[in-house]
XYZ file of C-alpha atoms in Angstrom:
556
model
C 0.000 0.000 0.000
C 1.315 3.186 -0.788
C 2.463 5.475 1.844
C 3.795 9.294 2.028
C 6.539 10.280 4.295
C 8.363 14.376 3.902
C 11.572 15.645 4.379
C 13.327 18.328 3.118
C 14.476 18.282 -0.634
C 17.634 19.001 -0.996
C 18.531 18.237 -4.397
C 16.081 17.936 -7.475
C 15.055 15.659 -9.235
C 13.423 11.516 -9.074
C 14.524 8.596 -8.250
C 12.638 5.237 -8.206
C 14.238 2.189 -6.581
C 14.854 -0.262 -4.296
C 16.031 0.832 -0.695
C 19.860 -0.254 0.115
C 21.317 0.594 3.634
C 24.681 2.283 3.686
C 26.365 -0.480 5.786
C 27.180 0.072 9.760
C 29.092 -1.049 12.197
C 30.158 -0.841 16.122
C 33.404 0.992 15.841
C 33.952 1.231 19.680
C 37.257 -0.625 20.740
C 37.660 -2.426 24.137
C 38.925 -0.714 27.085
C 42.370 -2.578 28.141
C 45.687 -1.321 29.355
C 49.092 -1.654 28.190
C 52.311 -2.205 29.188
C 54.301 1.191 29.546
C 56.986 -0.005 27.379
C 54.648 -0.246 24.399
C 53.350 2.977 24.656
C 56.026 4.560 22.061
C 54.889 1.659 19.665
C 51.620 1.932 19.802
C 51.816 5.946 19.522
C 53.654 5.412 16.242
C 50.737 3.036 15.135
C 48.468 5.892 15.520
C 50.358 8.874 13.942
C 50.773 6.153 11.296
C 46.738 5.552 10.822
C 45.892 8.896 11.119
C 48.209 10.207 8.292
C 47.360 7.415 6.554
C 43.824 8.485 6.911
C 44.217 12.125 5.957
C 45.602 10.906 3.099
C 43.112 9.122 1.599
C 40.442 11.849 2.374
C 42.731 14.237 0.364
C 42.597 10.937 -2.619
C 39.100 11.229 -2.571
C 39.019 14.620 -2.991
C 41.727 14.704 -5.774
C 39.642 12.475 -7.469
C 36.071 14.220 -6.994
C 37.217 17.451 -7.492
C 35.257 20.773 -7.579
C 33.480 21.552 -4.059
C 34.070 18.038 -2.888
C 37.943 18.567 -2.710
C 37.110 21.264 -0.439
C 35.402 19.798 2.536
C 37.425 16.469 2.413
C 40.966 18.605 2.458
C 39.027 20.385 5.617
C 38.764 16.766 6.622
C 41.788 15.765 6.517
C 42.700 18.573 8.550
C 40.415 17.567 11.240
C 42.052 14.424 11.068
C 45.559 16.110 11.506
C 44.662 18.415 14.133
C 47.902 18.839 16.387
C 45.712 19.368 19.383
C 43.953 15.895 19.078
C 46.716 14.219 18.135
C 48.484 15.228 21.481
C 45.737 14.045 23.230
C 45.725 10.621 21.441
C 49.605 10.629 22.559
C 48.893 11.166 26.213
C 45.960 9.042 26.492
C 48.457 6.180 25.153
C 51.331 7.357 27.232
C 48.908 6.442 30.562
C 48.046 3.253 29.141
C 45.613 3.292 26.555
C 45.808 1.163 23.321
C 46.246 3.062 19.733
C 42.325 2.898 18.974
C 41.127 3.746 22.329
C 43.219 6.794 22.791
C 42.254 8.023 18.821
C 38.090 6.852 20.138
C 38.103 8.598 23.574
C 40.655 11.846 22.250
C 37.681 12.290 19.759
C 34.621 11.752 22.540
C 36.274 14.372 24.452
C 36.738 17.119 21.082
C 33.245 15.854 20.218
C 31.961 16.874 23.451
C 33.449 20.763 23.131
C 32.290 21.238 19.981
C 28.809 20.541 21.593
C 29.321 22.565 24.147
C 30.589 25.259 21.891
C 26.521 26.741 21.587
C 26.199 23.977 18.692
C 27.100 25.922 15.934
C 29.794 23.456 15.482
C 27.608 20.325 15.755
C 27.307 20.434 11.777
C 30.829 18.970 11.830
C 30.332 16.355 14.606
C 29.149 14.031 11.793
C 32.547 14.789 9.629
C 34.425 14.348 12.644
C 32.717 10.936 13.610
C 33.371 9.960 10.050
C 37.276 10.500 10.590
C 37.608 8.708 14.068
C 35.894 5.951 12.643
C 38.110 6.020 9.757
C 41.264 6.040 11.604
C 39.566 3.519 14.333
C 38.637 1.071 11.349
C 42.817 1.200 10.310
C 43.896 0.472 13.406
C 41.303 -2.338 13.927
C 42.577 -3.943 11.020
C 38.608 -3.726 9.718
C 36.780 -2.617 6.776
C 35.004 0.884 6.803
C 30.978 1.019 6.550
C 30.743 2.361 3.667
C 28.149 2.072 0.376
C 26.195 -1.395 -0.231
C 27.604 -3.720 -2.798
C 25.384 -3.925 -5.638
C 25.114 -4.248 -9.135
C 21.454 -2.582 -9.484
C 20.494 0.550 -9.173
C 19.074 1.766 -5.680
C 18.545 4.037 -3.287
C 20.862 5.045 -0.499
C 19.505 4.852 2.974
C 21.429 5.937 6.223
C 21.293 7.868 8.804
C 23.765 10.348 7.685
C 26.246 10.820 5.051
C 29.739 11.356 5.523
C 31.338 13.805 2.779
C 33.993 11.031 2.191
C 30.802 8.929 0.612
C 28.802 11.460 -0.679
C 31.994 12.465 -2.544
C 32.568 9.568 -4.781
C 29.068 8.154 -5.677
C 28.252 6.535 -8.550
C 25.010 8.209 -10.304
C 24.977 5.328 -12.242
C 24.589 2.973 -9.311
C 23.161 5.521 -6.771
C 19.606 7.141 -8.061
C 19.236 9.284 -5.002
C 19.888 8.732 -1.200
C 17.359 9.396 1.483
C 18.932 10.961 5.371
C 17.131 10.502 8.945
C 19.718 13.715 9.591
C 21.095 16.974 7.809
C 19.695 19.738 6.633
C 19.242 21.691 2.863
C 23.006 23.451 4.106
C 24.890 20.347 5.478
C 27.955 19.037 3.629
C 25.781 15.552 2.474
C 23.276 18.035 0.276
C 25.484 20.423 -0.568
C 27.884 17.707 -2.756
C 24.349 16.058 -3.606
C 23.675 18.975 -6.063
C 27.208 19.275 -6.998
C 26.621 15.633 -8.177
C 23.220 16.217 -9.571
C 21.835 13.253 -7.727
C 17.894 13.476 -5.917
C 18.495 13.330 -2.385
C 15.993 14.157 0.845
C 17.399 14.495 4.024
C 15.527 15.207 7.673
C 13.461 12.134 7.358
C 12.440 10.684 10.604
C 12.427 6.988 10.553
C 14.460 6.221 6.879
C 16.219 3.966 8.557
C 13.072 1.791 9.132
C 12.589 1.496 6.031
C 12.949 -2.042 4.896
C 15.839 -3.621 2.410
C 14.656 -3.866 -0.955
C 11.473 -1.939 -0.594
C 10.732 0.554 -3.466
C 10.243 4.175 -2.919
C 10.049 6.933 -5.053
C 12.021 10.264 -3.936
C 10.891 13.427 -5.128
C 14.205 15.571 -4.520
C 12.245 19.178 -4.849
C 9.303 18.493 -2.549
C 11.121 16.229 0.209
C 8.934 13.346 -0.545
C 8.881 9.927 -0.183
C 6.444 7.659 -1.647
C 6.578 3.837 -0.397
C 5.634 0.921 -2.460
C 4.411 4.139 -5.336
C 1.298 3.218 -7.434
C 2.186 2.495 -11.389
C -0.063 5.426 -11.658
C 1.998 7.343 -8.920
C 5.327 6.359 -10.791
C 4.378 7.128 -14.043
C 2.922 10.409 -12.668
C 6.467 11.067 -11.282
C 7.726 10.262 -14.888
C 5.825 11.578 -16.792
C 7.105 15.031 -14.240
C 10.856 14.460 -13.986
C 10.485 13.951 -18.779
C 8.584 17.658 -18.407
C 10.929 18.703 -16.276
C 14.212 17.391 -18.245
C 12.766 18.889 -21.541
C 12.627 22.096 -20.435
C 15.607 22.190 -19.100
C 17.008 20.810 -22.551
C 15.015 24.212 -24.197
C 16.501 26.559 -21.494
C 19.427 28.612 -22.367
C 20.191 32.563 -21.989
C 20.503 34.947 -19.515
C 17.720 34.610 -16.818
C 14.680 35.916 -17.162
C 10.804 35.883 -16.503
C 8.558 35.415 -19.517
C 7.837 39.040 -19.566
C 11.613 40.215 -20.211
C 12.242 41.459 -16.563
C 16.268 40.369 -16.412
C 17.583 38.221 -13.171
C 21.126 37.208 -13.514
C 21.712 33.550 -13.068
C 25.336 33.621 -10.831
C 27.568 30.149 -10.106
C 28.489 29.795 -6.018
C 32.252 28.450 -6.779
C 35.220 27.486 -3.918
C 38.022 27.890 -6.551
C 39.066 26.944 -9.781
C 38.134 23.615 -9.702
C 34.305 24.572 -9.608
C 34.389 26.771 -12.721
C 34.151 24.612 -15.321
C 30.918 23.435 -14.303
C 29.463 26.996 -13.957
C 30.382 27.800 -17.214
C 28.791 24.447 -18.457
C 25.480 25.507 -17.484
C 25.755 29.103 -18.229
C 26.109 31.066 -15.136
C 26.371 34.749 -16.225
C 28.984 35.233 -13.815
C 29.813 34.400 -10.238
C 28.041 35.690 -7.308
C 30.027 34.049 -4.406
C 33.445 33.284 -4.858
C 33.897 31.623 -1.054
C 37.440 32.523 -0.589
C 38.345 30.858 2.832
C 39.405 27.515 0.954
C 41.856 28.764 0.124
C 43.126 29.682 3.288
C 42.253 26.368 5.019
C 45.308 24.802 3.355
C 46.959 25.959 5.939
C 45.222 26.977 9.234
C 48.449 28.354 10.799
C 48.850 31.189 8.363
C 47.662 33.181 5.471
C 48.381 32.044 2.204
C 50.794 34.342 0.171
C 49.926 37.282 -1.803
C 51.335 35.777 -4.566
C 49.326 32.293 -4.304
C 45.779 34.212 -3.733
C 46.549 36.305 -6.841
C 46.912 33.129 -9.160
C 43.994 31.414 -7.411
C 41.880 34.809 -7.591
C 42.920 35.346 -11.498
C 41.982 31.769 -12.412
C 38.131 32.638 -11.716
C 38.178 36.039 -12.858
C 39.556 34.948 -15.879
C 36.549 32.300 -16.847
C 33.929 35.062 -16.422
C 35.292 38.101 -19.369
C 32.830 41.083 -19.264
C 31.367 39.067 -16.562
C 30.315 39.720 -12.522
C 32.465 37.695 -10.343
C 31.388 38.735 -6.160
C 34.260 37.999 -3.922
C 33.422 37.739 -0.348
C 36.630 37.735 1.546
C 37.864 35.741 4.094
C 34.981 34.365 6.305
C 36.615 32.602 8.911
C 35.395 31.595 12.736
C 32.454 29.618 13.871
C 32.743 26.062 11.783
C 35.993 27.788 9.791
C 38.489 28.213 12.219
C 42.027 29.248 11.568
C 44.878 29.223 14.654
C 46.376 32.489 13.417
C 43.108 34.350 12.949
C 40.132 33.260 15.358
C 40.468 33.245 19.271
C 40.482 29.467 20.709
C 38.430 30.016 23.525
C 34.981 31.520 23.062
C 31.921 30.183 24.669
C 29.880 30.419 21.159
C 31.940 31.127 18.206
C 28.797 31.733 16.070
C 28.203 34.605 18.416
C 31.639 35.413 18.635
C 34.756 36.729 16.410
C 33.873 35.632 12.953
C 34.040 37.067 9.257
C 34.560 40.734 8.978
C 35.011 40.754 13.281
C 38.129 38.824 12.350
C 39.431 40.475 9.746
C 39.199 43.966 11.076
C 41.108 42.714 14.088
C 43.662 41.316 11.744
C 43.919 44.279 9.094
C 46.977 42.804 7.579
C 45.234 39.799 6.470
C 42.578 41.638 5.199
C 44.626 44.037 3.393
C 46.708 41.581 1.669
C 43.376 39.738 0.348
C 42.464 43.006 -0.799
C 45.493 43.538 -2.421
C 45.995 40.601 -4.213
C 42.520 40.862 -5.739
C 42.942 44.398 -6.866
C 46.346 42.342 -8.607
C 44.513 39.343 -10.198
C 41.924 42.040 -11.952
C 44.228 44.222 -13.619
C 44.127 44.316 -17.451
C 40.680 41.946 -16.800
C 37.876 43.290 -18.357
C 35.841 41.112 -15.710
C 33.526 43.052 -13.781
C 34.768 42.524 -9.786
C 32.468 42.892 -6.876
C 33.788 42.533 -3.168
C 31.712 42.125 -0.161
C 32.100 41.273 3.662
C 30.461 38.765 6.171
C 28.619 38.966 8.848
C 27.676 42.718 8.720
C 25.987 43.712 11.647
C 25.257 47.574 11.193
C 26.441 50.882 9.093
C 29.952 51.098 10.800
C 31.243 47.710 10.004
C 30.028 48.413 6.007
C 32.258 51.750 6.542
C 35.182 49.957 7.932
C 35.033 47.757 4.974
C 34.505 49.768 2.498
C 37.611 52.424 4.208
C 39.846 49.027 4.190
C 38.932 48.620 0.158
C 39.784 52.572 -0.678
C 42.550 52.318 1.011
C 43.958 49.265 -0.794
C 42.969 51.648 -4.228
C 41.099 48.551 -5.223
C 39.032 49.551 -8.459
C 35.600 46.946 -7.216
C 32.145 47.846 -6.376
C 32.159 47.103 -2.640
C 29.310 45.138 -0.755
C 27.931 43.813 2.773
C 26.790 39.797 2.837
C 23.606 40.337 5.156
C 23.514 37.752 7.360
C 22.353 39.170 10.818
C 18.948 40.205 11.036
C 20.133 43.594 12.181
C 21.771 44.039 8.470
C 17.644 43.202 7.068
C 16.275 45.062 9.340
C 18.798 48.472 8.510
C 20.027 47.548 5.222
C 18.778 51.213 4.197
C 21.779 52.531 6.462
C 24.231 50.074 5.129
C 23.552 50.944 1.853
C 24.797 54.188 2.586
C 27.967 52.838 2.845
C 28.700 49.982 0.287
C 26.880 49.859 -3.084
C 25.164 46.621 -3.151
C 23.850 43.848 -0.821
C 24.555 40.254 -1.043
C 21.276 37.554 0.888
C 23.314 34.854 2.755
C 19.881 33.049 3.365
C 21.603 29.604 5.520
C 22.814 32.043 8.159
C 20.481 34.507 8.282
C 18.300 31.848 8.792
C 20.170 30.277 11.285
C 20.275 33.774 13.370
C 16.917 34.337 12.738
C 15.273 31.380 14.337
C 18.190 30.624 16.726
C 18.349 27.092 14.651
C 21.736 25.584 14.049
C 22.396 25.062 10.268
C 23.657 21.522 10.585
C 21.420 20.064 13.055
C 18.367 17.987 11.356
C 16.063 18.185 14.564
C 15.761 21.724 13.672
C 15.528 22.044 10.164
C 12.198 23.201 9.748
C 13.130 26.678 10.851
C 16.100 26.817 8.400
C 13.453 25.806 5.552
C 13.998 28.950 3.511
C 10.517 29.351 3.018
C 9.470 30.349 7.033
C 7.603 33.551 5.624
C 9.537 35.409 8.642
C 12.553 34.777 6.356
C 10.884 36.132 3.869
C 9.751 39.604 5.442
C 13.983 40.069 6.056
C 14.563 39.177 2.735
C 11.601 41.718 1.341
C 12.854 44.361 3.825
C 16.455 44.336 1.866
C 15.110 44.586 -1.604
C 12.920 47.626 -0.504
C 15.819 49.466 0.873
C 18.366 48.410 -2.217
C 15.952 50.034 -4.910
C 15.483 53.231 -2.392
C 18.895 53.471 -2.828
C 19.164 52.598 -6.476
C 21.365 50.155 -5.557
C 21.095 45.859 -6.338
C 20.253 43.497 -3.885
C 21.101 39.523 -4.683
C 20.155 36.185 -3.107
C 23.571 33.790 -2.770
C 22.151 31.376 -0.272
C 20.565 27.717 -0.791
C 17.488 29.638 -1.064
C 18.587 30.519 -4.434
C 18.867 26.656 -5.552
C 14.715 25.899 -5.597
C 13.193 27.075 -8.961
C 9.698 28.017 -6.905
C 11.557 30.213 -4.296
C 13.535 31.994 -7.216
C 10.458 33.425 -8.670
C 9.219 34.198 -5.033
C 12.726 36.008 -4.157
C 12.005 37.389 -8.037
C 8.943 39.030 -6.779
C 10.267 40.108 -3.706
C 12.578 42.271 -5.592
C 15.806 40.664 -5.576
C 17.980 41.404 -8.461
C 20.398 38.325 -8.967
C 20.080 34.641 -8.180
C 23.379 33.043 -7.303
C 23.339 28.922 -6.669
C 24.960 25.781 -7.120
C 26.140 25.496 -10.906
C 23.897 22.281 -10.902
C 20.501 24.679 -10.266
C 20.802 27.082 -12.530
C 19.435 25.490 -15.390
C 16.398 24.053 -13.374
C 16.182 27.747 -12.335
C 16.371 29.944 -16.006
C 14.039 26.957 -16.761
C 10.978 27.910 -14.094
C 11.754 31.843 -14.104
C 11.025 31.876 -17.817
C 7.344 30.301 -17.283
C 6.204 33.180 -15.094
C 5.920 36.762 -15.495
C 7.313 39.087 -12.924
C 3.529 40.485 -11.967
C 2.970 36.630 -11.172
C 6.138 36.264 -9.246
C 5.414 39.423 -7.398
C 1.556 38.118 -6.191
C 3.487 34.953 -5.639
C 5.814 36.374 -3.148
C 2.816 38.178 -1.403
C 0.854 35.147 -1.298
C 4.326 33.179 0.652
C 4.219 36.632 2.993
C 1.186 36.435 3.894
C 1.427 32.471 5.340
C 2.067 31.174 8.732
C 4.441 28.710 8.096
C 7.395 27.260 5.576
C 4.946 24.946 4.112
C 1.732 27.078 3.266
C 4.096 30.055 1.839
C 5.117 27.075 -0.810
C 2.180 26.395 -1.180
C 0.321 29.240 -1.525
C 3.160 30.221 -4.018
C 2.390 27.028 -5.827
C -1.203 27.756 -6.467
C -0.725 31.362 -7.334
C 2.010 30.400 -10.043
C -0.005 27.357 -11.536
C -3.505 29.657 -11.603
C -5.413 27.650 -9.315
């Protein structure tokens, strides 16, 4: 009989299939002492599994490339981390075996990052991935890891590490369905790079029986159980439409009516510029710049090595926009010679531009090198800052970019309600305003990004969300000045034409969206997008603004 269940879509698209579970196992090793005299040796067996570990995540990424790389180099790091591995050492050096000291060194950073307000506890599933790793090695056992199979299926677990989600096959893999995560966590953010369906959030997946067949709806977060033929070929017969248009869809973005809405690429680096170029991003409206700088956590990359890195993307993107937003470090990004070790909550705490403006000479030599990797470009450079709370830290940014002479339009990320609320004052300062919907969310509702037991209030639709978002636009055309959307938000074709309405001027996603995007903007003229956005205002919760959107834009 055919059941519903929801989650939260995270990736479009449909998959039909049989349910495979990503294998588990019990990766806790036995308490037992040792001899002090093997204490050196089995010290050297764990520096031995943990480098061996780290380099395998930075294999994986090598081989996945693009945003992948990214987040499994920052996992290698993780497993690297000088301060764990002296705890691992002394744990061993009082008499703890290899695994034990690498399983109880990790409890105990496990335990601070959940202590650190939660902000962190997005990573606790990366870092659980990499103890288990390096436990598995020195176990002499094989990793959990994806099912064996020569059909296709879908991917059940409870979470993804980014070391899986990195490398699977689309051939093999249709979609994969999450009991945790959310739309911003590492598992859904490499599930659009990858262009594979994927719901996350759902309660219960994991009781959902081997070999059963469900049908995953990747937009809408559902799940149908044992589907009807006439619910599967009504999913079909959807996914063809949907494929088709995209197929037709090419061109700048636009609504049917002609009203323009630049369709921007979210890249990391080089490596994820191809693929915006593939599917015809018009330019690049976040360039996330702190890769870069987690090569090394100790200290800031060379001018000389951000210039080439900087050039490489402006380069791709001739008479294009590429948005730079500098170094935003802190909170889940930390760096030993920029953020403080000790706060209570870094989320509340010294991140982005807070850091930067205490460290001027890292911020100045960004700022430099970028003004360097432009010149003789005829790319069109934007800059902005994080985390900009109020008119006198767009001021000190914008001061800090004059004083470099860099020749850039200068902008403020808003990501603090208090940015929403006086973007109007801001915008006295900087000349445009960039929508970084995960966090503003996440400061909005006081709901972790990462954490799947609160991911309804970091659905992008709460209409709350909505009224900060509305409140920018208004003061951006007051000023004459453009306001753009570079969050997840960005990513669902529906909310585009919502944000459309509300009066953003640029959409800036995934390269994987924006065809799925152009496609759905260019159905709808702006007067519909604009009674569509009023419609999602006027709701009460995530789910009626989509759907009140919904019926507006179909004419129900």
């Amino acid at each position: 009989m055919e059941t519903t269940l929801r989650g939260v879509g995270v990736s479009h698209g449909v998959a039909i299939g049989e349910v495979r579970h990503m294998g588990t196992a019990v990766l806790e090793p036995p308490a037992k002492q040792i001899p002090a005299e093997e204490a050196e040796r089995e010290q050297g067996r764990a520096r031995q599994a943990v480098e061996a570990v780290a380099a395998d995540l930075i294999a994986r990424g090598n081989l996945a490339g693009g945003e992948a790389q990214h987040v499994l180099e920052a996992q290698a790091m993780m497993a690297q981390d000088p301060e764990l591995m002296a705890d691992v050492e002394r744990r061993i050096a009082v008499g703890s075996t290899a695994e034990r000291g690498v399983y109880d060194a990790f409890a105990a950073y496990r335990a601070l990052l959940a202590n650190a307000g939660e902000y962190l506890a997005g990573r606790v599933a990366d870092l659980d991935d990499v103890r288990n790793r390096i436990v598995a090695r020195l176990l002499g056992v094989p990793m959990p890891g994806v099912p064996d199979s020569d059909e296709p299926y879908v991917l059940i677990a409870r979470d993804l590490a980014p070391a899986d989600t990195a490398l699977l096959d689309p051939a093999l893999v249709l979609g994969f369905v999450t009991e945790e995560g959310g739309p911003t966590s590492h598992s859904a953010i490499l599930a659009r790079a990858l262009g594979v369906p994927a719901v996350v959030a759902l309660p219960g997946a994991g009781e959902l029986a081997e070999g059963t067949v469900i049908a995953v709806d990747g937009s809408t977060g559902e799940i149908f159980v044992e589907p009807s033929a006439e619910k599967r070929a009504e999913m079909e017969s959807a996914a063809a439409a949907r494929k088709a248009a995209l197929s037709a869809s090419s061109g700048p973005g636009a609504t049917s009516d002609g009203h323009k809405v630049p369709l921007l690429a979210n890249v990391g680096g080089p490596g994820d510029v191809p693929a915006a170029v593939e599917a015809g991003a018009e330019g690049v409206g976040l360039f996330r710049t702190e890769f870069l700088f987690l090569d090394d956590s100790k200290q800031a990359p060379s001018e000389e090595k951000q210039v080439a890195a900087y050039r490489a993307v402006l380069e791709a993107f001739p008479e294009g926009r590429v948005v730079v937003r500098v170094l935003d470090a802190g909170a889940d990004k930390p760096l030993e010679f920029l953020t403080p070790a000790d706060e209570p909550n870094p989320a509340l705490g010294v991140r982005g531009l807070r850091s930067l403006l205490d460290h001027p000479d890292v911020l100045r030599t960004q700022l430099t090198a970028l003004s360097k990797a432009a010149q003789g470009l005829p790319v069109h450079l934007e800059v902005m800052a994080p985390m900009v709370a109020d008119r006198a830290d767009a001021k000190a940014f914008a001061d800090a970019c004059r004083q470099t002479g860099l020749q850039a339009k200068f902008g403020a990320m808003v990501e603090i309600p208090s940015a929403a609320l006086r973007a109007r004052s801001i915008l006295r300062e900087v000349e445009f305003l960039s929508l970084g919907t995960n966090d503003l969310a996440q400061y909005t509702f006081a709901a972790d990004r990462q954490v799947g037991a609160v991911s309804r209030l970091q659905d992008p639709w709460q209409p709350a969300l909505l009224d900060l978002v509305a409140l920018s636009a208004e003061a951006a055309r007051a000023e004459g000045k453009s306001c753009g959307v570079c969050g997840e938000a960005a990513s669902d074709p529906l909310l585009a034409c919502v944000l459309t309405g509300l009066g953003v001027t640029s959409l800036s996603m995934g390269a994987a969206s924006i065809p799925y995007v152009r496609a759905t903007l260019a159905k709808y003229t702006l007067a519909q997008c604009e009674r569509a956005a009023s419609a999602a205002r006027a709701a009460d919760s995530a789910e009626e603004a989509r759907v009140a959107a919904q019926v507006v834009l179909s004419g129900e």
